PDB file of C-alpha atoms in Angstrom:
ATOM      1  CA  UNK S  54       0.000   0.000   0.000  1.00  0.00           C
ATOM      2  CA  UNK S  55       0.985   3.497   0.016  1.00  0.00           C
ATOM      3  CA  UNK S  56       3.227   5.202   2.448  1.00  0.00           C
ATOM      4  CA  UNK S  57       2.636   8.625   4.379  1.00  0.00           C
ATOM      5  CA  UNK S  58       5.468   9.542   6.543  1.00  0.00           C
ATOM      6  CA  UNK S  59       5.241  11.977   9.321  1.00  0.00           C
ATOM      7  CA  UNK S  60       7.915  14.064  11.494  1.00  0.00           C
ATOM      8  CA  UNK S  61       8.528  14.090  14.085  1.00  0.00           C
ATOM      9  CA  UNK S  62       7.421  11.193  15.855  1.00  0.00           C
ATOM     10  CA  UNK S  63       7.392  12.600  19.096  1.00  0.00           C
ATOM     11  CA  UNK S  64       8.369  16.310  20.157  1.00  0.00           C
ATOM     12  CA  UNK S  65       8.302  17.937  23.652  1.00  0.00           C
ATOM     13  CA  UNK S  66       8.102  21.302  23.921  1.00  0.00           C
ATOM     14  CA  UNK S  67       7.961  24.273  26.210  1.00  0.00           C
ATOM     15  CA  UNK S  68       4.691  26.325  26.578  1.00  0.00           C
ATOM     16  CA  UNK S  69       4.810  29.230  24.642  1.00  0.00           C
ATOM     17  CA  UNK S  70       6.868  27.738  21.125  1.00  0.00           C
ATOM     18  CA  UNK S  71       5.866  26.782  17.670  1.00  0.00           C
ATOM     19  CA  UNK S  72       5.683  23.429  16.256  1.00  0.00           C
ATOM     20  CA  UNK S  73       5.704  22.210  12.852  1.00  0.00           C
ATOM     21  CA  UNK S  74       5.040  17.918  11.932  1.00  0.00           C
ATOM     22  CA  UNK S  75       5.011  17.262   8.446  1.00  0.00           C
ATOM     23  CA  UNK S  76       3.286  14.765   6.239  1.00  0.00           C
ATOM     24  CA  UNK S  77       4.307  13.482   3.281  1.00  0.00           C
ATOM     25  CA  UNK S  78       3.105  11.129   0.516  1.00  0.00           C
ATOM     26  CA  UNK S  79       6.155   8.852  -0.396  1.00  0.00           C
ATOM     27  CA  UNK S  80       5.280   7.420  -3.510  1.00  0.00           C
ATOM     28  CA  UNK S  81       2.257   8.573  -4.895  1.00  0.00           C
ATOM     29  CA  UNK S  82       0.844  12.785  -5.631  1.00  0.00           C
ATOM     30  CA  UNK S  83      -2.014  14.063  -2.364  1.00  0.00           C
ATOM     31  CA  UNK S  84      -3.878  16.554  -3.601  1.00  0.00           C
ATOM     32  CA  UNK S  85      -5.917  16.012  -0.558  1.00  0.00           C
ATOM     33  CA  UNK S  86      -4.098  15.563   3.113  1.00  0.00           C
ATOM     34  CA  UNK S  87      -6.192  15.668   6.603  1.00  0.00           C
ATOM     35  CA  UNK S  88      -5.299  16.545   9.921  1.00  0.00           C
ATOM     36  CA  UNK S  89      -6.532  14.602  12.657  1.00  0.00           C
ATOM     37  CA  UNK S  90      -5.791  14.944  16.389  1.00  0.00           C
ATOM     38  CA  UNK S  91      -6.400  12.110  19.101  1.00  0.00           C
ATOM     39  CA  UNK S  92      -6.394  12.389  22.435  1.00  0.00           C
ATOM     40  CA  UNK S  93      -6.308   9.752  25.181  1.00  0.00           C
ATOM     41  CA  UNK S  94      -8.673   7.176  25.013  1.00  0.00           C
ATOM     42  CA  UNK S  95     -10.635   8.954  22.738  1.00  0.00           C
ATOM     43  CA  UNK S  96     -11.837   8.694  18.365  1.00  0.00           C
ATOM     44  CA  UNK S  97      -9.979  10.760  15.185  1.00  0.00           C
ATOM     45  CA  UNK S  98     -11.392  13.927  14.916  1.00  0.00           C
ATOM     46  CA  UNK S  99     -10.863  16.036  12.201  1.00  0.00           C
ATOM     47  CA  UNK S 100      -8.901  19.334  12.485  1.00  0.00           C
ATOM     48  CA  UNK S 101      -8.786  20.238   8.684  1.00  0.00           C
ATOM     49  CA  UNK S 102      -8.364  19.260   5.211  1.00  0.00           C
ATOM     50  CA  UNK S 103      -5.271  20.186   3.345  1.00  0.00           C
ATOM     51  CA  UNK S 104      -6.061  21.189  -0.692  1.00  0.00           C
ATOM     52  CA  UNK S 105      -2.602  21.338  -2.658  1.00  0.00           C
ATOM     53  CA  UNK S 106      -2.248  24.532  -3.597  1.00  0.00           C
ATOM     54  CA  UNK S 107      -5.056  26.300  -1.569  1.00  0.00           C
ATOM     55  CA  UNK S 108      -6.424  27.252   1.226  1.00  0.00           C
ATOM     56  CA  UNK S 109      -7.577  24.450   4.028  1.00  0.00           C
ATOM     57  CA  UNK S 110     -10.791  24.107   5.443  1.00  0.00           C
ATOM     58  CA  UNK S 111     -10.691  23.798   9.125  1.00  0.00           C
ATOM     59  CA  UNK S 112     -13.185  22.153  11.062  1.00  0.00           C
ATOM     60  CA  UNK S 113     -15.778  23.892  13.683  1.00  0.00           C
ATOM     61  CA  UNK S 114     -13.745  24.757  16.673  1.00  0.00           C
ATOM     62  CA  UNK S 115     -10.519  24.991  14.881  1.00  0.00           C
ATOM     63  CA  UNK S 116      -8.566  27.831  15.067  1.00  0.00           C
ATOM     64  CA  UNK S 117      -7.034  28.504  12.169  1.00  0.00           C
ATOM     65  CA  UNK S 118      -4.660  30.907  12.915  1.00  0.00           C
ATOM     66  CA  UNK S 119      -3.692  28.332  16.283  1.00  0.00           C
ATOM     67  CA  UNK S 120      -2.794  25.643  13.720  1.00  0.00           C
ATOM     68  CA  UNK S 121      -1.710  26.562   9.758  1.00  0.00           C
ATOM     69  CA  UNK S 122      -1.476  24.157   7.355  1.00  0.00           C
ATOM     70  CA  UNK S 123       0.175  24.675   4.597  1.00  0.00           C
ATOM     71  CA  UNK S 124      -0.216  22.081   1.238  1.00  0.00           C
ATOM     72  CA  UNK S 125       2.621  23.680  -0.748  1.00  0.00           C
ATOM     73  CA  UNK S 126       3.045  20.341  -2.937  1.00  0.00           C
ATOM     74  CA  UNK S 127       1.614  17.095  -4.174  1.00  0.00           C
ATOM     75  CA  UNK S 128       3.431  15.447  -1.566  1.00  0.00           C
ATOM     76  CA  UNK S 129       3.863  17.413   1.601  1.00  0.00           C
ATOM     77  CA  UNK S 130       1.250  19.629   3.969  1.00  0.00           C
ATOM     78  CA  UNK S 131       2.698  20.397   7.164  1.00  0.00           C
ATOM     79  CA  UNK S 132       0.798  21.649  10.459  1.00  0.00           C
ATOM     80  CA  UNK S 133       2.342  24.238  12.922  1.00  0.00           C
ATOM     81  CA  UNK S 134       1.346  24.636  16.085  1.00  0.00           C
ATOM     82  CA  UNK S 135       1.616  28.135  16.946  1.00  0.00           C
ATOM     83  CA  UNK S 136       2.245  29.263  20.416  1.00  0.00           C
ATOM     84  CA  UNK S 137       1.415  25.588  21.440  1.00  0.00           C
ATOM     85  CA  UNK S 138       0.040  25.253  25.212  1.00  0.00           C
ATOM     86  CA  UNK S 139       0.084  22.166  27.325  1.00  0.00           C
ATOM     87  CA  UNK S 140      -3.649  21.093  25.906  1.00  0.00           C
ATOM     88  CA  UNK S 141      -2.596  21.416  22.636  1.00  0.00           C
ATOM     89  CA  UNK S 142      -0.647  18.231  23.678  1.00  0.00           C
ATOM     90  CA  UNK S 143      -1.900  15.461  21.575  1.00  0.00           C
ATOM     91  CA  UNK S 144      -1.275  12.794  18.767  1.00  0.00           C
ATOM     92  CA  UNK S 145      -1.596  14.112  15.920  1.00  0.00           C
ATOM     93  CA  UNK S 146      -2.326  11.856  12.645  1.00  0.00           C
ATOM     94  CA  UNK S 147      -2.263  13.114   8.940  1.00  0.00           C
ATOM     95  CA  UNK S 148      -3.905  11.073   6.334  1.00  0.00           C
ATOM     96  CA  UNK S 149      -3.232  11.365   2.438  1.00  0.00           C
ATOM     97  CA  UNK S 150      -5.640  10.368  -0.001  1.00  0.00           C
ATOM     98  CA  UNK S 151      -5.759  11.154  -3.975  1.00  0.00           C
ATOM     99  CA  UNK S 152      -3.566  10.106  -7.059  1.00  0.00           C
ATOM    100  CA  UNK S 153      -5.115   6.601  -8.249  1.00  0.00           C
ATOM    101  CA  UNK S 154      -4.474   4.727  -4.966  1.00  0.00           C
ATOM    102  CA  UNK S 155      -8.120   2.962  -4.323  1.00  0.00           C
ATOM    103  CA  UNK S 156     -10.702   3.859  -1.903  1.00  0.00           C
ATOM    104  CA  UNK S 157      -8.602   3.673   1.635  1.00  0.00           C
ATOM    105  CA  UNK S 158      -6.688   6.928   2.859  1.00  0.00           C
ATOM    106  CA  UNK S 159      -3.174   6.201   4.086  1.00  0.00           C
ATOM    107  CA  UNK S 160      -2.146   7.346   7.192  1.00  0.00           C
ATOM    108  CA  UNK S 161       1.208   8.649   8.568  1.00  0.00           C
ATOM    109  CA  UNK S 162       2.297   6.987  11.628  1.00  0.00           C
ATOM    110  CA  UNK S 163       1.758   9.689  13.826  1.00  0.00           C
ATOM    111  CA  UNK S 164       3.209  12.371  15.953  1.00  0.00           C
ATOM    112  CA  UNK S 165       2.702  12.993  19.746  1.00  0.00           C
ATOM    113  CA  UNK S 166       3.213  16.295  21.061  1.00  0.00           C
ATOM    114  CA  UNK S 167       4.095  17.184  24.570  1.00  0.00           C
ATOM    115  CA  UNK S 168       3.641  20.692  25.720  1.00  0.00           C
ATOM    116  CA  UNK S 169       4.780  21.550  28.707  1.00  0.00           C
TER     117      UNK S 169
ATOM    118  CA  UNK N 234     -26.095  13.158  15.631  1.00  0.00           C
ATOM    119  CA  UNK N 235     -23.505  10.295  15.767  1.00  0.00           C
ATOM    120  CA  UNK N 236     -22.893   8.966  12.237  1.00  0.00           C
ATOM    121  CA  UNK N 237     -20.767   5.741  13.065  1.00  0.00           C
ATOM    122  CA  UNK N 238     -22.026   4.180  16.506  1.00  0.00           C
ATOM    123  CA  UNK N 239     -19.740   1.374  17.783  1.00  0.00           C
ATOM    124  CA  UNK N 240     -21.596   0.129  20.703  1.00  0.00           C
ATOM    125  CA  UNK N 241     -18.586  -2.217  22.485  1.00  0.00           C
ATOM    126  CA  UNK N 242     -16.128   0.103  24.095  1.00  0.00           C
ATOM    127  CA  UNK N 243     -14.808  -3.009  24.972  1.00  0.00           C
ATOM    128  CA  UNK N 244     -14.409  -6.848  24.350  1.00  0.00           C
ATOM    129  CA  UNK N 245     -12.647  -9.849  25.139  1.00  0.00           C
ATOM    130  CA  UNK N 246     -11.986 -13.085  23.475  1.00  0.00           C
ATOM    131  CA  UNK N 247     -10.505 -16.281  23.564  1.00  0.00           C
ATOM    132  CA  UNK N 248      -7.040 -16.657  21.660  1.00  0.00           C
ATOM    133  CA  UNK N 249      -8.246 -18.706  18.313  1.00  0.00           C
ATOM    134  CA  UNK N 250     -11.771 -18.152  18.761  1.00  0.00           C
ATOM    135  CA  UNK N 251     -13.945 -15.828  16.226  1.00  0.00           C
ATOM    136  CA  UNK N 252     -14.896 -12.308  17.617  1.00  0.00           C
ATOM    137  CA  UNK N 253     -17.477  -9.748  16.108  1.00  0.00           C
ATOM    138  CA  UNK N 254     -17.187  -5.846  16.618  1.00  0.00           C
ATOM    139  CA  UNK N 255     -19.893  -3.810  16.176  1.00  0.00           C
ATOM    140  CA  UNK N 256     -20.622  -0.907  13.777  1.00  0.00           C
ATOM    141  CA  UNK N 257     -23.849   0.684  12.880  1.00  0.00           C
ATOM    142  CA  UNK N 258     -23.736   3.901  10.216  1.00  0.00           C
ATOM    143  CA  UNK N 259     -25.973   7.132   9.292  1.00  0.00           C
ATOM    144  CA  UNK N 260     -26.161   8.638   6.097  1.00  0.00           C
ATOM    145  CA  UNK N 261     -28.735  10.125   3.410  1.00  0.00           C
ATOM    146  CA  UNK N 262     -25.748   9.131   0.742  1.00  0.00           C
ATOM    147  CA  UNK N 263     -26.527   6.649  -1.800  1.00  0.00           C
ATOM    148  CA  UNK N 264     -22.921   6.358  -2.267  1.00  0.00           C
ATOM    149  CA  UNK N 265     -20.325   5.496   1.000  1.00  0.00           C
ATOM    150  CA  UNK N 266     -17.749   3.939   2.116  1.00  0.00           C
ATOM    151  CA  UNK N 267     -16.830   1.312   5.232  1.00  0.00           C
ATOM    152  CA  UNK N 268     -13.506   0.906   6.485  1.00  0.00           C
ATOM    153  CA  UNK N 269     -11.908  -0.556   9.142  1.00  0.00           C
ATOM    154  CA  UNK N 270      -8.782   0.392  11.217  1.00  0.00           C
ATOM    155  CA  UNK N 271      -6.591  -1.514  13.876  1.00  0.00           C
ATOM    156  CA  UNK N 272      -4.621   0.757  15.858  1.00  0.00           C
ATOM    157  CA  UNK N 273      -2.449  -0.568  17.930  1.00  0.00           C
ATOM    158  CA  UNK N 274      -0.263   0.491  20.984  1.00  0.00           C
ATOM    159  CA  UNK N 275       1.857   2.448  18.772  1.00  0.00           C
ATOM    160  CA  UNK N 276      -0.805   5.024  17.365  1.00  0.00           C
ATOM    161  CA  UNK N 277      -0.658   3.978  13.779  1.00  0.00           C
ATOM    162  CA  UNK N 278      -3.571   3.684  12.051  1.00  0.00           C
ATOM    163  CA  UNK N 279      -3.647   0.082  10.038  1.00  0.00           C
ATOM    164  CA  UNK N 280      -5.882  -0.295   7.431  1.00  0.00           C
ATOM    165  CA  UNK N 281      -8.261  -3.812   7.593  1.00  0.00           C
ATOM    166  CA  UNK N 282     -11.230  -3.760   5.112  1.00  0.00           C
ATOM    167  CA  UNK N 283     -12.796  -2.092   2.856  1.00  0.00           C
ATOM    168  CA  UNK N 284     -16.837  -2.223   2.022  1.00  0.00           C
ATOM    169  CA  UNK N 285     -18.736   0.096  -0.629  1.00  0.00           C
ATOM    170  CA  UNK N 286     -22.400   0.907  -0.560  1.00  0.00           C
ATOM    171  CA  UNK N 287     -23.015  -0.605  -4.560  1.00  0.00           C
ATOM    172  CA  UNK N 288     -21.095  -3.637  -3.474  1.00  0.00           C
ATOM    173  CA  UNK N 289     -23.064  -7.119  -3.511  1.00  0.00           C
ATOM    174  CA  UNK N 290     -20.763  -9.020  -1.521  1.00  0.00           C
ATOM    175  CA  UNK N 291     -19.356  -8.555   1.542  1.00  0.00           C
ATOM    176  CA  UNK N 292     -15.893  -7.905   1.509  1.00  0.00           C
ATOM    177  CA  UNK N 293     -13.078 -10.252   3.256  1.00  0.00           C
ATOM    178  CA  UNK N 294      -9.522  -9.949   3.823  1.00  0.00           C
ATOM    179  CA  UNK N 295      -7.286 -12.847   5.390  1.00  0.00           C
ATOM    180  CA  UNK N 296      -8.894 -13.252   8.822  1.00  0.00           C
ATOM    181  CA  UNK N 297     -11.040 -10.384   8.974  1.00  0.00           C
ATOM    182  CA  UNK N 298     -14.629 -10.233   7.418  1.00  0.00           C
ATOM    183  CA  UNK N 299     -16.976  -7.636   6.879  1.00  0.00           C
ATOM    184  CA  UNK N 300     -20.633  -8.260   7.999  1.00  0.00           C
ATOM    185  CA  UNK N 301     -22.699  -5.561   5.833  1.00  0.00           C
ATOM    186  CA  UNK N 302     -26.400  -5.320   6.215  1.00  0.00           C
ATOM    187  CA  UNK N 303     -27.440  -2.775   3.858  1.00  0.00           C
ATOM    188  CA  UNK N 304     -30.800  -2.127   5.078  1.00  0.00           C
ATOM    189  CA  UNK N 305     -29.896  -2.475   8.889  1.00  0.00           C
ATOM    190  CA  UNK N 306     -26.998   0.204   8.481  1.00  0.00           C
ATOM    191  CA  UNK N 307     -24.843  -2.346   9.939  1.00  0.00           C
ATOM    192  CA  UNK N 308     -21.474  -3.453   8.929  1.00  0.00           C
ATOM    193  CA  UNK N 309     -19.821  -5.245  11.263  1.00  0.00           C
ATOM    194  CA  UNK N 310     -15.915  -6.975  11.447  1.00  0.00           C
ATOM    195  CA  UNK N 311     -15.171 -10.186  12.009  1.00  0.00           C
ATOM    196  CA  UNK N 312     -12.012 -11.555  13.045  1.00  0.00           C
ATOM    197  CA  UNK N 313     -11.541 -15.619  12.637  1.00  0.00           C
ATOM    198  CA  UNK N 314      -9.002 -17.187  14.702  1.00  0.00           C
ATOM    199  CA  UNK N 315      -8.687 -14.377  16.522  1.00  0.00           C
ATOM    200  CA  UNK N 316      -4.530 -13.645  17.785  1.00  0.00           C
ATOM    201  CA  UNK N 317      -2.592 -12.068  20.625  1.00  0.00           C
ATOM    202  CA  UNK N 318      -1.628  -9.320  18.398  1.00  0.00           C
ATOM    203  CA  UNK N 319      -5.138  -8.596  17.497  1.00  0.00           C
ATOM    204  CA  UNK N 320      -5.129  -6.816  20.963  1.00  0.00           C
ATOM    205  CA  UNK N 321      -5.624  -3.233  20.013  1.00  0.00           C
ATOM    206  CA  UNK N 322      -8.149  -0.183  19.166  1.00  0.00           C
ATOM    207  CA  UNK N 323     -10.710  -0.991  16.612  1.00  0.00           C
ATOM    208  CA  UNK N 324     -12.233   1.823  14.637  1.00  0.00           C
ATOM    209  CA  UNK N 325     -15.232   1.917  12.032  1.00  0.00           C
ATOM    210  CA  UNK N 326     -15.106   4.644   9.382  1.00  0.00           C
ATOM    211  CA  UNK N 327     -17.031   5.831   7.059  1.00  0.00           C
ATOM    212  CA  UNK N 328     -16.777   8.114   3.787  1.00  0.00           C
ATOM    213  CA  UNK N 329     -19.653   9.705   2.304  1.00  0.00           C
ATOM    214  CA  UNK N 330     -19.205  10.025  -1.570  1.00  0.00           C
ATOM    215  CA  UNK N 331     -16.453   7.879  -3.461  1.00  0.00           C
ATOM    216  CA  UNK N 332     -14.038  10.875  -4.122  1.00  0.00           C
ATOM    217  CA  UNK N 333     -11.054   9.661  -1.976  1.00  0.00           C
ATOM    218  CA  UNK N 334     -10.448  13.487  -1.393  1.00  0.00           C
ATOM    219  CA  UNK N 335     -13.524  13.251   1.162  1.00  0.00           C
ATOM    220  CA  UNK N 336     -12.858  12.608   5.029  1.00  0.00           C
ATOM    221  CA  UNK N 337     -13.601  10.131   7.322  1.00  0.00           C
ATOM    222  CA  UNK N 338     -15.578  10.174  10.439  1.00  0.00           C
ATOM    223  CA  UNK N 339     -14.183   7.749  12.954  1.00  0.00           C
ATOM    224  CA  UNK N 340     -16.616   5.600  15.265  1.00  0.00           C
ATOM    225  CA  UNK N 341     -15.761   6.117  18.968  1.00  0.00           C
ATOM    226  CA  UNK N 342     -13.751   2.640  18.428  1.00  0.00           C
ATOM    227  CA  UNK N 343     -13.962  -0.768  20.666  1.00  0.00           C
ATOM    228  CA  UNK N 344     -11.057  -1.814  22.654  1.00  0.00           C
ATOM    229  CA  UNK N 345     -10.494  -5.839  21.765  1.00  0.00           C
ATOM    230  CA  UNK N 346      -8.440  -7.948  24.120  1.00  0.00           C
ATOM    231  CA  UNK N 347      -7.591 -11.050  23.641  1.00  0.00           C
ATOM    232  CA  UNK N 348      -6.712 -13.429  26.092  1.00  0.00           C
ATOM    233  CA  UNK N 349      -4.195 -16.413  26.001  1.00  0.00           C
TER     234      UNK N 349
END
């Protein structure tokens, strides 16, 4: 199947920073990536989907301006975490879906973030 | 209103023995999509099955079956033979639409343990 890579895997932070994860498509074109977040114990929920070459579309309760995305190719959308406080702390799962690859999405292995 | 129910938060079962997990769905869509995900300790999200609404058969994969009831807005997983590594988080998915650029919404999953 078809690999999404994320990075980090894990990050730990101080209150108060900016952090950026990346996704990326490894051998096939996303014009489509989504931004999940998971916290303990809990379901995938949706933060936003990632359009190459556009703007994202952010879920209710999303701030956008809290978490940019930016889809700047076929292959790579990255999420910062601006001014990231400890219950931003989460996993955080990207999911790639597009270019020929059948019905499933692929999803990145994940990154957990630790604010502090 | 809750779109993908999963009713077991958790189950148990026998090492070898068969073991069902339960999904029910909610849409208006003619056209959808079923998936199932294992994810394990590790956070990454493993794909399992696949079902579309226009398909006549239920799907299968290895060990792991897909019990769809069309009408009943069921479509439940089975695993045969069930394995120590099953152990893990369990989540049904569904996609509205067949444009792979669409998102999922994520069940609240079921926790399966198996036991040796």
């Amino acid at each position: 199947g078809a690999v999404v890579s994320q990075h980090p895997s894990r990050v730990i932070c101080k209150s108060g920073t900016s952090v950026k994860i990346e996704c990326r498509s490894l051998d096939f074109q996303a014009t489509t990536m989504f931004w999940y977040r998971q916290f303990p114990k809990q379901s995938l929920m949706l933060m936003a989907t990632s359009n190459e070459g556009s703007k994202a579309t952010y879920e209710q309760g999303v701030e956008k301006d809290k978490f940019l995305i930016n889809h700047a190719s076929l292959t790579l959308s990255t999420l910062t975490v601006t001014s990231a406080h400890p219950e931003d702390s989460s996993f955080y799962i990207c999911s790639a879906g597009g270019g020929g690859h059948g019905k499933t999405q692929y999803f990145g292995p994940g990154t957990r973030l630790l604010v502090l | 209103a809750q779109k993908i129910t999963q009713t077991q938060p958790g189950m148990f079962v026998q090492e070898k023995e068969a073991v069902t997990l339960d999904c029910t769905y909610d849409t208006s869509d003619p056209s959808y999509g079923l998936f199932w995900y294992k994810q394990p300790s590790s956070g990454e999200m493993i794909f399992l099955i696949y079902q579309g609404s226009y398909d006549q058969q239920n799907a299968t994969e290895g060990r792991y079956s897909l019990n769809f009831q069309k009408a009943r807005k069921s479509a439940n997983l089975v695993i045969s033979a069930s394995q120590l590594g099953d152990s893990a988080m369990y989540f049904c998915a569904m996609r509205e639409g067949h444009n792979y650029g669409q998102n999922f919404v994520f069940g609240p999953g079921t926790r399966l343990s198996v036991l040796p």
